[in-house]
mmCIF file of C-alpha atoms in Angstrom:
data_model
loop_
_atom_site.group_PDB
_atom_site.id
_atom_site.type_symbol
_atom_site.label_atom_id
_atom_site.label_comp_id
_atom_site.label_asym_id
_atom_site.label_seq_id
_atom_site.Cartn_x
_atom_site.Cartn_y
_atom_site.Cartn_z
ATOM 1 C CA MET X 1 134.830 75.328 21.056
ATOM 2 C CA LEU X 2 132.491 74.602 23.926
ATOM 3 C CA THR X 3 128.797 74.540 23.184
ATOM 4 C CA PRO X 4 126.574 77.277 24.660
ATOM 5 C CA ALA X 5 125.231 74.760 27.179
ATOM 6 C CA GLN X 6 128.759 73.770 28.217
ATOM 7 C CA GLN X 7 129.776 77.432 28.521
ATOM 8 C CA SER X 8 126.747 78.037 30.749
ATOM 9 C CA THR X 9 127.686 75.018 32.884
ATOM 10 C CA LEU X 10 131.239 76.328 33.187
ATOM 11 C CA GLY X 11 129.997 79.735 34.336
ATOM 12 C CA TYR X 12 127.777 78.045 36.937
ATOM 13 C CA HIS X 13 130.711 75.872 38.015
ATOM 14 C CA LEU X 14 132.946 78.883 38.687
ATOM 15 C CA ARG X 15 130.351 81.197 40.247
ATOM 16 C CA GLU X 16 127.990 78.851 42.071
ATOM 17 C CA THR X 17 129.913 75.633 42.715
ATOM 18 C CA ASN X 18 133.213 77.262 43.630
ATOM 19 C CA LEU X 19 131.632 80.559 44.779
ATOM 20 C CA LEU X 20 134.040 82.855 42.937
ATOM 21 C CA THR X 21 133.009 86.516 42.663
ATOM 22 C CA ASN X 22 135.954 88.311 41.066
ATOM 23 C CA GLU X 23 134.711 88.684 37.497
ATOM 24 C CA GLU X 24 138.150 89.463 36.090
ATOM 25 C CA LEU X 25 139.520 86.257 37.582
ATOM 26 C CA ILE X 26 136.478 84.335 36.363
ATOM 27 C CA LEU X 27 137.126 85.639 32.849
ATOM 28 C CA GLU X 28 140.736 84.441 32.972
ATOM 29 C CA LEU X 29 139.771 81.102 34.477
ATOM 30 C CA THR X 30 137.140 80.625 31.782
ATOM 31 C CA ASP X 31 139.871 80.807 29.157
ATOM 32 C CA HIS X 32 142.145 78.395 31.055
ATOM 33 C CA TYR X 33 139.282 76.018 31.818
ATOM 34 C CA THR X 34 138.139 76.040 28.182
ATOM 35 C CA THR X 35 141.589 75.095 26.932
ATOM 36 C CA ALA X 36 141.944 72.357 29.553
ATOM 37 C CA LEU X 37 138.446 71.012 28.911
ATOM 38 C CA LEU X 38 138.954 70.830 25.162
ATOM 39 C CA ASP X 39 142.267 69.006 25.629
ATOM 40 C CA ARG X 40 140.712 66.469 27.979
ATOM 41 C CA MET X 41 137.644 65.974 25.819
ATOM 42 C CA ALA X 42 139.920 65.419 22.813
ATOM 43 C CA GLN X 43 141.446 62.537 24.812
ATOM 44 C CA GLY X 44 138.022 60.948 25.144
ATOM 45 C CA MET X 45 136.758 62.341 28.460
ATOM 46 C CA THR X 46 133.147 63.453 28.811
ATOM 47 C CA PHE X 47 132.577 67.122 29.533
ATOM 48 C CA GLU X 48 131.502 66.389 33.118
ATOM 49 C CA THR X 49 134.574 64.239 33.836
ATOM 50 C CA ALA X 50 136.859 66.806 32.213
ATOM 51 C CA LEU X 51 135.300 69.572 34.331
ATOM 52 C CA THR X 52 135.858 67.628 37.551
ATOM 53 C CA ASP X 53 139.412 66.750 36.539
ATOM 54 C CA THR X 54 140.208 70.357 35.643
ATOM 55 C CA GLN X 55 138.849 71.599 38.964
ATOM 56 C CA GLN X 56 141.112 69.187 40.820
ATOM 57 C CA ALA X 57 144.052 70.417 38.756
ATOM 58 C CA PHE X 58 143.373 73.898 40.128
ATOM 59 C CA GLY X 59 143.318 72.587 43.696
ATOM 60 C CA GLY X 60 139.582 72.148 44.010
ATOM 61 C CA ARG X 61 137.342 74.758 45.582
ATOM 62 C CA ASN X 62 139.924 75.637 48.232
ATOM 63 C CA GLY X 63 142.605 76.188 45.604
ATOM 64 C CA LEU X 64 140.344 78.419 43.523
ATOM 65 C CA GLN X 65 139.298 80.387 46.593
ATOM 66 C CA LYS X 66 142.952 80.894 47.529
ATOM 67 C CA MET X 67 143.677 82.008 43.973
ATOM 68 C CA GLU X 68 140.854 84.559 44.216
ATOM 69 C CA ARG X 69 142.196 85.994 47.478
ATOM 70 C CA GLN X 70 145.581 86.484 45.840
ATOM 71 C CA TYR X 71 144.036 87.931 42.694
ATOM 72 C CA ASN X 72 141.991 90.386 44.759
ATOM 73 C CA ARG X 73 145.200 92.212 45.698
ATOM 74 C CA VAL X 74 145.697 93.092 42.051
ATOM 75 C CA THR X 75 142.042 94.015 41.650
ATOM 76 C CA PHE X 76 142.144 96.234 44.746
ATOM 77 C CA ARG X 77 145.098 98.179 43.343
ATOM 78 C CA GLN X 78 143.077 98.771 40.187
ATOM 79 C CA TYR X 79 140.129 99.942 42.275
ATOM 80 C CA ASP X 80 142.416 102.240 44.297
ATOM 81 C CA GLU X 81 143.556 103.861 41.072
ATOM 82 C CA ARG X 82 139.936 104.286 40.000
ATOM 83 C CA TRP X 83 139.166 105.978 43.345
ATOM 84 C CA ARG X 84 142.203 108.236 42.939
ATOM 85 C CA GLN X 85 141.019 109.254 39.496
ATOM 86 C CA ALA X 86 137.557 110.027 40.895
ATOM 87 C CA LEU X 87 139.214 112.282 43.483
ATOM 88 C CA VAL X 88 141.395 114.035 40.890
ATOM 89 C CA MET X 89 138.333 114.726 38.750
ATOM 90 C CA GLN X 90 136.787 116.739 41.593
ATOM 91 C CA PHE X 91 139.553 119.325 41.060
ATOM 92 C CA GLN X 92 139.313 119.419 37.281
ATOM 93 C CA LYS X 93 136.888 121.215 34.992
ATOM 94 C CA PRO X 94 133.928 121.161 34.937
ATOM 95 C CA LEU X 95 133.463 119.622 38.414
ATOM 96 C CA LEU X 96 135.864 122.116 40.023
ATOM 97 C CA TRP X 97 133.687 125.110 39.125
ATOM 98 C CA ARG X 98 130.294 123.449 39.175
ATOM 99 C CA GLN X 99 130.634 121.378 42.320
ATOM 100 C CA THR X 100 133.861 121.394 44.357
ATOM 101 C CA LEU X 101 134.382 125.136 44.839
ATOM 102 C CA PRO X 102 130.680 126.069 45.339
ATOM 103 C CA ILE X 103 130.236 123.316 47.926
ATOM 104 C CA TYR X 104 133.423 124.321 49.735
ATOM 105 C CA ALA X 105 132.305 127.975 49.760
ATOM 106 C CA VAL X 106 129.079 126.926 51.503
ATOM 107 C CA ILE X 107 131.014 124.762 53.975
ATOM 108 C CA LEU X 108 133.386 127.646 54.730
ATOM 109 C CA LEU X 109 130.480 130.016 55.385
ATOM 110 C CA LEU X 110 128.752 127.505 57.646
ATOM 111 C CA SER X 111 132.003 126.883 59.524
ATOM 112 C CA PHE X 112 132.239 130.576 60.419
ATOM 113 C CA VAL X 113 128.596 130.517 61.493
ATOM 114 C CA ILE X 114 129.024 127.404 63.635
ATOM 115 C CA TYR X 115 132.268 128.567 65.230
ATOM 116 C CA SER X 116 131.738 132.205 66.084
ATOM 117 C CA PRO X 117 132.999 134.338 68.990
ATOM 118 C CA ASN X 118 130.911 134.099 72.152
ATOM 119 C CA PRO X 119 130.780 137.558 73.781
ATOM 120 C CA ALA X 120 130.260 136.074 77.238
ATOM 121 C CA ASN X 121 132.736 133.196 77.210
ATOM 122 C CA GLY X 122 135.138 134.094 74.428
ATOM 123 C CA LEU X 123 135.698 131.495 71.725
ATOM 124 C CA GLU X 124 134.022 128.151 72.297
ATOM 125 C CA LEU X 125 133.756 125.125 70.086
ATOM 126 C CA ASP X 126 130.637 123.112 70.706
ATOM 127 C CA ASP X 127 131.789 119.520 71.206
ATOM 128 C CA ASP X 128 128.258 118.357 70.484
ATOM 129 C CA PHE X 129 128.806 119.317 66.850
ATOM 130 C CA TYR X 130 131.660 116.833 66.474
ATOM 131 C CA TYR X 131 129.995 114.112 68.509
ATOM 132 C CA GLY X 132 126.804 114.462 66.469
ATOM 133 C CA PHE X 133 128.756 114.440 63.222
ATOM 134 C CA ALA X 134 130.826 111.418 64.306
ATOM 135 C CA SER X 135 127.720 109.505 65.390
ATOM 136 C CA GLY X 136 126.032 110.228 62.080
ATOM 137 C CA THR X 137 128.973 109.016 60.003
ATOM 138 C CA LEU X 138 129.298 105.884 62.162
ATOM 139 C CA LEU X 139 125.617 105.093 61.671
ATOM 140 C CA GLY X 140 126.032 105.624 57.948
ATOM 141 C CA PHE X 141 128.986 103.204 57.883
ATOM 142 C CA ILE X 142 127.011 100.556 59.781
ATOM 143 C CA ILE X 143 124.148 100.857 57.295
ATOM 144 C CA LEU X 144 126.612 100.605 54.389
ATOM 145 C CA LEU X 145 128.305 97.614 56.010
ATOM 146 C CA MET X 146 125.033 95.765 56.442
ATOM 147 C CA SER X 147 123.851 96.558 52.914
ATOM 148 C CA LEU X 148 127.124 95.207 51.484
ATOM 149 C CA MET X 149 127.478 92.176 53.739
ATOM 150 C CA TRP X 150 123.871 91.038 54.114
ATOM 151 C CA PRO X 151 123.684 89.215 50.745
ATOM 152 C CA TYR X 152 126.903 87.396 51.660
ATOM 153 C CA LEU X 153 125.765 86.534 55.183
ATOM 154 C CA LYS X 154 122.551 85.026 53.844
ATOM 155 C CA THR X 155 124.474 82.669 51.569
ATOM 156 C CA VAL X 156 126.853 81.570 54.348
ATOM 157 C CA PHE X 157 124.063 79.467 55.855
ATOM 158 C CA ARG X 158 123.644 77.661 52.532
ATOM 159 C CA HIS X 159 127.244 77.389 51.291
ATOM 160 C CA GLY X 160 129.386 77.794 54.415
ATOM 161 C CA PHE X 161 132.132 80.395 54.746
ATOM 162 C CA TYR X 162 133.871 81.491 51.566
ATOM 163 C CA ASN X 163 135.489 84.622 50.174
ATOM 164 C CA VAL X 164 133.520 87.828 50.698
ATOM 165 C CA PRO X 165 132.420 89.184 47.282
ATOM 166 C CA THR X 166 135.227 91.249 45.772
ATOM 167 C CA GLU X 167 133.391 94.576 45.517
ATOM 168 C CA ALA X 168 131.942 94.328 49.028
ATOM 169 C CA LEU X 169 135.295 93.358 50.543
ATOM 170 C CA TYR X 170 137.023 96.273 48.827
ATOM 171 C CA LEU X 171 134.504 98.880 49.974
ATOM 172 C CA VAL X 172 134.369 97.564 53.545
ATOM 173 C CA THR X 173 138.160 97.481 53.970
ATOM 174 C CA ARG X 174 138.761 100.886 52.368
ATOM 175 C CA HIS X 175 135.927 102.623 54.195
ATOM 176 C CA SER X 176 137.122 101.129 57.489
ATOM 177 C CA VAL X 177 140.608 102.605 57.026
ATOM 178 C CA LEU X 178 139.383 105.992 55.792
ATOM 179 C CA LEU X 179 136.849 106.299 58.605
ATOM 180 C CA LEU X 180 139.550 105.607 61.202
ATOM 181 C CA ILE X 181 141.671 108.371 59.660
ATOM 182 C CA MET X 182 138.673 110.711 59.557
ATOM 183 C CA TYR X 183 137.694 110.015 63.178
ATOM 184 C CA GLY X 184 141.277 110.328 64.378
ATOM 185 C CA ALA X 185 141.856 113.631 62.598
ATOM 186 C CA GLY X 186 138.482 114.965 63.692
ATOM 187 C CA GLY X 187 138.857 113.963 67.317
ATOM 188 C CA MET X 188 142.377 115.346 67.551
ATOM 189 C CA GLY X 189 141.324 118.581 65.873
ATOM 190 C CA PHE X 190 137.961 119.321 67.464
ATOM 191 C CA LEU X 191 138.851 118.135 70.964
ATOM 192 C CA GLY X 192 142.593 118.694 71.203
ATOM 193 C CA ILE X 193 143.875 121.363 68.820
ATOM 194 C CA PHE X 194 141.145 123.720 67.596
ATOM 195 C CA PRO X 195 140.252 125.188 71.037
ATOM 196 C CA PHE X 196 143.808 126.533 71.412
ATOM 197 C CA LEU X 197 144.029 128.241 68.029
ATOM 198 C CA PRO X 198 143.114 131.878 67.315
ATOM 199 C CA TYR X 199 139.601 132.542 66.029
ATOM 200 C CA PRO X 200 140.003 132.971 62.283
ATOM 201 C CA VAL X 201 142.008 129.756 62.078
ATOM 202 C CA GLN X 202 139.452 127.375 63.640
ATOM 203 C CA PRO X 203 136.592 127.835 61.165
ATOM 204 C CA MET X 204 139.001 127.646 58.241
ATOM 205 C CA LEU X 205 140.454 124.359 59.503
ATOM 206 C CA ILE X 206 136.963 123.073 60.215
ATOM 207 C CA SER X 207 135.921 123.893 56.656
ATOM 208 C CA LEU X 208 138.966 122.057 55.274
ATOM 209 C CA TYR X 209 138.136 119.040 57.403
ATOM 210 C CA LEU X 210 134.491 119.025 56.353
ATOM 211 C CA GLY X 211 135.582 119.586 52.761
ATOM 212 C CA PHE X 212 137.748 116.473 53.009
ATOM 213 C CA VAL X 213 134.807 114.540 54.438
ATOM 214 C CA GLY X 214 132.652 115.760 51.571
ATOM 215 C CA LEU X 215 135.198 114.605 48.998
ATOM 216 C CA TYR X 216 135.468 111.243 50.738
ATOM 217 C CA THR X 217 131.689 110.852 50.729
ATOM 218 C CA ARG X 218 131.318 111.937 47.111
ATOM 219 C CA THR X 219 134.118 109.759 45.708
ATOM 220 C CA GLY X 220 133.053 106.830 47.879
ATOM 221 C CA ASN X 221 129.584 107.072 46.368
ATOM 222 C CA ILE X 222 131.109 107.200 42.876
ATOM 223 C CA MET X 223 133.060 104.027 43.633
ATOM 224 C CA TYR X 224 129.943 102.281 44.917
ATOM 225 C CA GLU X 225 127.991 103.218 41.796
ATOM 226 C CA SER X 226 130.900 102.144 39.602
ATOM 227 C CA LEU X 227 131.482 98.764 41.241
ATOM 228 C CA TYR X 228 127.807 97.855 41.436
ATOM 229 C CA ASP X 229 126.738 99.412 38.113
ATOM 230 C CA VAL X 230 124.028 101.451 39.818
ATOM 231 C CA TYR X 231 123.667 103.585 36.702
ATOM 232 C CA PRO X 232 124.973 101.277 33.918
ATOM 233 C CA ASN X 233 123.759 103.538 31.098
ATOM 234 C CA ARG X 234 125.048 106.802 32.544
#
């Protein structure tokens, strides 16, 4: 067995020297490193020499970084499943009755208020509503992007370019895709389809769209809290 000091050095080696951030990979590598280190030390190597030799066996820092990029694909699939479960829970008791349906009822009511018949001009959808909503969500994404990436960008000046931290990379890539879908659906609906539909249909479709946005926002926040342990004791 490695001593506590050697275990601490190994953790520093993986996280700080090689700049790995995927904790599941680090856990696996710790086991492999420990076995390799003990074998080499049994052959007479010092711990420091065995650590250097083991790192080279894994391809050095570049090899470990490449391994992490490949491993992240597996981790991202696990995170996707966690996000899917968070979404499913919104439609199960007790969240369905306490949160999802009451919030949607409010959104539906507001949609009918926002999109109401205009006695003078017939039915009109105020484009400013969508543009304001789109601008707000874009600003929110930029703030999220900077909050996730700023710690990484600060370390680039000290360590050079390396893999973006696993949790940050996952959230940035997934939010980027989902926001494109949300903007595309919203733009096509608000500016291209809704104005040509009969009155009762528009506010109902608007409410469904805003309901989807609400679910995206809520589950995205759950994922952020989960990945960053915002409330570890909750």
